[in-house]
Phi, psi and omega in degrees: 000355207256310116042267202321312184240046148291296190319306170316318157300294176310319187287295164305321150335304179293327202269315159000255208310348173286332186293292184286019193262327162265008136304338190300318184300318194280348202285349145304333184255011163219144175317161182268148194279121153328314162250133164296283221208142227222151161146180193206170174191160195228099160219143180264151111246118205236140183200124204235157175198156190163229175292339161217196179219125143280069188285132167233125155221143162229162203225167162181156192211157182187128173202134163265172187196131185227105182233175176318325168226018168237153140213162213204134154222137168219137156251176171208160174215135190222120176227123158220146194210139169210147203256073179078087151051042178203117187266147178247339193206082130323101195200140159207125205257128172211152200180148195199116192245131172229131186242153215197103180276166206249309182185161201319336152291288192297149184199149163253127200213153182234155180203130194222125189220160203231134159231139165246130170204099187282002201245034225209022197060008199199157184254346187170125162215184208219141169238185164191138155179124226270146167186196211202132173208137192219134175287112183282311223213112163210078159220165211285331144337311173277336214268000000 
């Protein structure tokens, strides 16, 4: 299982760098953006010790790119926790979205995500999905 999602890791890993290349095509017909890529990131450890003993880590990365008709987002999450040498809590989330805009609302978008958690009824899963998207509420108020 551990195999798998290096593997999994790595293939997503490959599609990143892809992203920025296919804006790269387009660069004649849009200006260059002041910021390229935009993002944040986290990680907690916590290690507790007494009558049990208690790991907690956690990890999350999260970045963007916005130019006039793409956006691009990918993430990753990382959680494990564990109680006297005994994990309780496993999970790791990767996920990666390209929206391809239509007009200041309106957006076409493709998205594909892995959530592996063995403590969550299920060991591991995968999505894809094709859509259609409108901004309802765009004002400086919300944002």
């Amino acid at each position: 299982m551990k195999q798998r999602s290096v593997s999994i890791l790595l293939c997503v890993s490959c599609l990143l760098p892809s992203i920025t290349f296919a804006d790269e095509s387009d660069a004649t017909e849009e200006p260059a953006p002041s910021k390229i890529w935009t993002g944040s990131a986290e990680l907690g450890i916590v290690a507790t010790t007494g009558n049990t003993e208690n790991q907690t880590v956690n990890f999350g990365i999260k970045a963007a790119r916005e130019t006039d008709n793409w956006r691009q987002t990918a993430e990753g999450k990382f959680l494990r926790i564990k109680e006297d040498d005994t994990k309780t809590a496993d999970n790791m989330l990767l996920g990666l979205q390209i929206d391809r805009k239509l007009t200041k609302k309106d957006y076409l978008f493709g998205s594909i995500g892995y959530e592996q958690d063995e403590f969550a009824g299920f060991d591991n899963r995968a999505d894809f999905l094709v859509g259609y998207g409108r901004k309802l509420v765009d004002e400086e108020v919300w944002k």
